[in-house]
Amino acid sequence: MTEGLELLALKRIIDLIGTAVHLETTLSNILKVLHETLRMERATLLLLDEETQCLTIKASCGLSEAEELRGVYKPNEGICGQIFQSGSPFVVPDIHSEPQFLNRTGARSSISKTKMSFLGVPVQVNGEPVGVLTVDRLFGMEISFEEDIRFLSVLSTLISQFLTLHKAIQKKEEVLLEENRSLKAKLHNLHDGHYIIGHSKPMQEVFSIISKIAPSSVTALLLGESGTGKELVAHAIHDAGKRKEKAFVKVNCAALPETLLESELFGHERGAFTGAYATRAGRFELADQGTIFLDEIGEMPLSLQAKMLRVLQEKQFERIGGSKTYDVDVRIIAATNVSLEKAVAKGQFRADLYYRLNVVPIILPPLRDRKDDIPLLFNHFLGISNERNAKKLHLTSELLDFLVSYPWPGNVREMQNLVERMVILAEGNKLTLADLTPDILASAGDFNEEVKKLPEENRETTKPARQSLYDIERAEVEAALKRHGWVQVRAARDLGLTPRQMGYRIRKYKLSRYGEY
Ligand SMILES: Nc1ncnc2c1ncn2[C@@H]1O[C@H](COP(=O)(O)OP(=O)(O)OP(=O)(O)O)[C@@H](O)[C@H]1O
Ligand SMILES: [Mg+2]
């Protein structure tokens, strides 16, 4: 074998290793180089299988798949076993005159008449044997076994480095995969269909608290202005915890008058009060094993707060008009957009209840305090509205600047509604400042220079050109009220508004069942 050919073979092999993607394929290709460049007949790489503790053909050249499968040796069996155990090369000048030669693969039977020599070198990693590299050569050619062994030893070192590298990469990959899996699981558990958008620092803090408290049943108090995502977070806490498969029951404490609220929460026995025609289980019973979300807890009448405190402390209550004590296992999540501290100071909220609820307060910051989230959220809602309305609208940079500077008094809910309206009404494929609703423009004109440049009619809520937006909401609110016989709570629920927001709109649009007032 000439040195030139050896070098050529090594160069090819190094190239193969350098571009390796798949371990087995690369190893087979390396062995192929031996055959093509150095005219070696057959080549096999046996590696110790960690599970079976047998030397198994990992790659070969010149062997069929069946022959490969047959090539399994115990580490002390035959010549391969000897090379493996001794850690030294071995040469069989003529395999047919060597009794130790097992020919387990059967690959050499067809040319048994020809004289064949066999060479093997150990493959070691950090001095430990991991396998054997063997080649067959036709006997009688001008060969120097020593030269061949030297070359195969170099190759064996390269292979061993390749194996080490591959193992390290594989380990790293496994760690990454595992990390990926657990992150995905976390994300899934945390957001599970609720998609809480936000990468701002305050939202990261919110996410961190959610994941910390979700596994336990600790009471959480969600604090934040209207539309900041309190209900969304309540769902996320429930879904990320062990109660996920159980009920999530929501009660709006501001939606019902006192007696009805008590019955709603704790249930009643038949005849407990006028109109109680049948026994009814309350929301706490329905939420057993699950979560109860007490929205607008600040509106809970004082008289009910003592009963509430008892459920919190003892997990016990009685239905109205009943004497049986019910035990419940519920996680309580409360939310408020009014300051409970102030309510306590004014004597409208029991201090002891406040402290029981305030174990883990989660503050949902208003959108204007996390401007980083504005583009992300807007694009999120734009994507949804685009899809719903089969549009492909993009927003212009001056609109984005405006959105970031706008104070968002209605927070995320306001943005969600705004996007939907803009998408429905927009013509063309861009959303610009001119597409903003007139009430926003009117309120923004004072602080936004770009808005000031817009034609007056765009900013004027009363101008007919843009009055349609105002009209749409007014008509929607009025229609919902009519549908629900002017029961504001129901109409509000229908539109996804809180009763307070409904009240605000009724006043804003001067709506009354007896016509405009
Ligand atoms: N971070 C967010 N990512 C995606 N959507 C959000 C986010 N925050 C709020 N929303 C959406 O905004 C709307 C209002 O949120 P939510 O009802 O949770 O607010 P809230 O704080 O309970 O308001 P209110 O006090 O008026 O009841 C919902 O449709 C919700 O899905
Ligand atoms: Mg809410």
CSV table of C-alpha atoms and ligand atoms in Angstrom, one decimal, residues 194-198 203 224-233 293 295-296 337 364 370 377 380-381 412-413 416 498 500-501, ligand 1:
chain,number,residue,atom,x,y,z
A,194,HIS,CA,-55.6,30.5,27.5
A,195,TYR,CA,-52.7,32.1,25.8
A,196,ILE,CA,-51.6,34.7,28.2
A,197,ILE,CA,-49.5,36.9,26.1
A,198,GLY,CA,-46.7,39.0,27.6
A,203,MET,CA,-45.9,39.6,33.2
A,224,GLY,CA,-55.8,44.7,38.6
A,225,GLU,CA,-57.8,47.2,36.6
A,226,SER,CA,-60.6,46.0,34.5
A,227,GLY,CA,-59.5,44.1,31.4
A,228,THR,CA,-56.0,43.3,32.6
A,229,GLY,CA,-56.6,39.5,32.4
A,230,LYS,CA,-57.6,38.5,35.9
A,231,GLU,CA,-60.0,35.9,34.7
A,232,LEU,CA,-57.5,34.6,32.3
A,233,VAL,CA,-55.0,34.1,35.0
A,293,PHE,CA,-63.3,31.9,41.1
A,295,ASP,CA,-64.8,37.7,40.7
A,296,GLU,CA,-65.3,41.2,42.0
A,337,ASN,CA,-60.4,45.8,40.6
A,364,LEU,CA,-51.9,42.4,37.0
A,370,ARG,CA,-46.1,47.3,30.4
A,377,LEU,CA,-50.7,41.7,22.2
A,380,HIS,CA,-51.8,38.5,18.6
A,381,PHE,CA,-55.3,39.9,18.4
A,412,VAL,CA,-56.4,44.3,27.1
A,413,ARG,CA,-60.1,44.0,26.7
A,416,GLN,CA,-59.2,43.2,21.9
A,498,THR,CA,-68.9,43.2,33.6
A,500,ARG,CA,-70.2,47.8,35.8
A,501,GLN,CA,-69.0,48.2,32.3
B,1,LIG,N1,-52.1,38.8,28.6
B,1,LIG,C1,-53.2,38.5,27.9
B,1,LIG,N2,-53.0,37.8,26.7
B,1,LIG,C2,-54.1,37.5,25.9
B,1,LIG,N3,-55.3,37.9,26.2
B,1,LIG,C3,-55.5,38.6,27.3
B,1,LIG,C4,-54.5,38.9,28.2
B,1,LIG,N4,-55.0,39.7,29.2
B,1,LIG,C5,-56.3,39.8,28.9
B,1,LIG,N5,-56.6,39.1,27.8
B,1,LIG,C6,-58.0,39.1,27.2
B,1,LIG,O1,-58.6,40.3,27.5
B,1,LIG,C7,-59.9,40.1,27.9
B,1,LIG,C8,-60.1,40.6,29.3
B,1,LIG,O2,-59.5,39.8,30.2
B,1,LIG,P1,-60.1,39.3,31.6
B,1,LIG,O3,-61.6,39.0,31.4
B,1,LIG,O4,-59.3,38.2,32.1
B,1,LIG,O5,-59.9,40.6,32.4
B,1,LIG,P2,-60.3,41.0,33.8
B,1,LIG,O6,-59.1,41.5,34.5
B,1,LIG,O7,-61.0,39.8,34.5
B,1,LIG,O8,-61.3,42.2,33.6
B,1,LIG,P3,-62.6,42.7,34.5
B,1,LIG,O9,-62.0,43.2,35.8
B,1,LIG,O10,-63.2,43.7,33.7
B,1,LIG,O11,-63.4,41.5,34.7
B,1,LIG,C9,-60.2,38.6,27.8
B,1,LIG,O12,-60.8,38.3,26.5
B,1,LIG,C10,-58.8,38.0,27.8
B,1,LIG,O13,-58.8,36.8,27.1
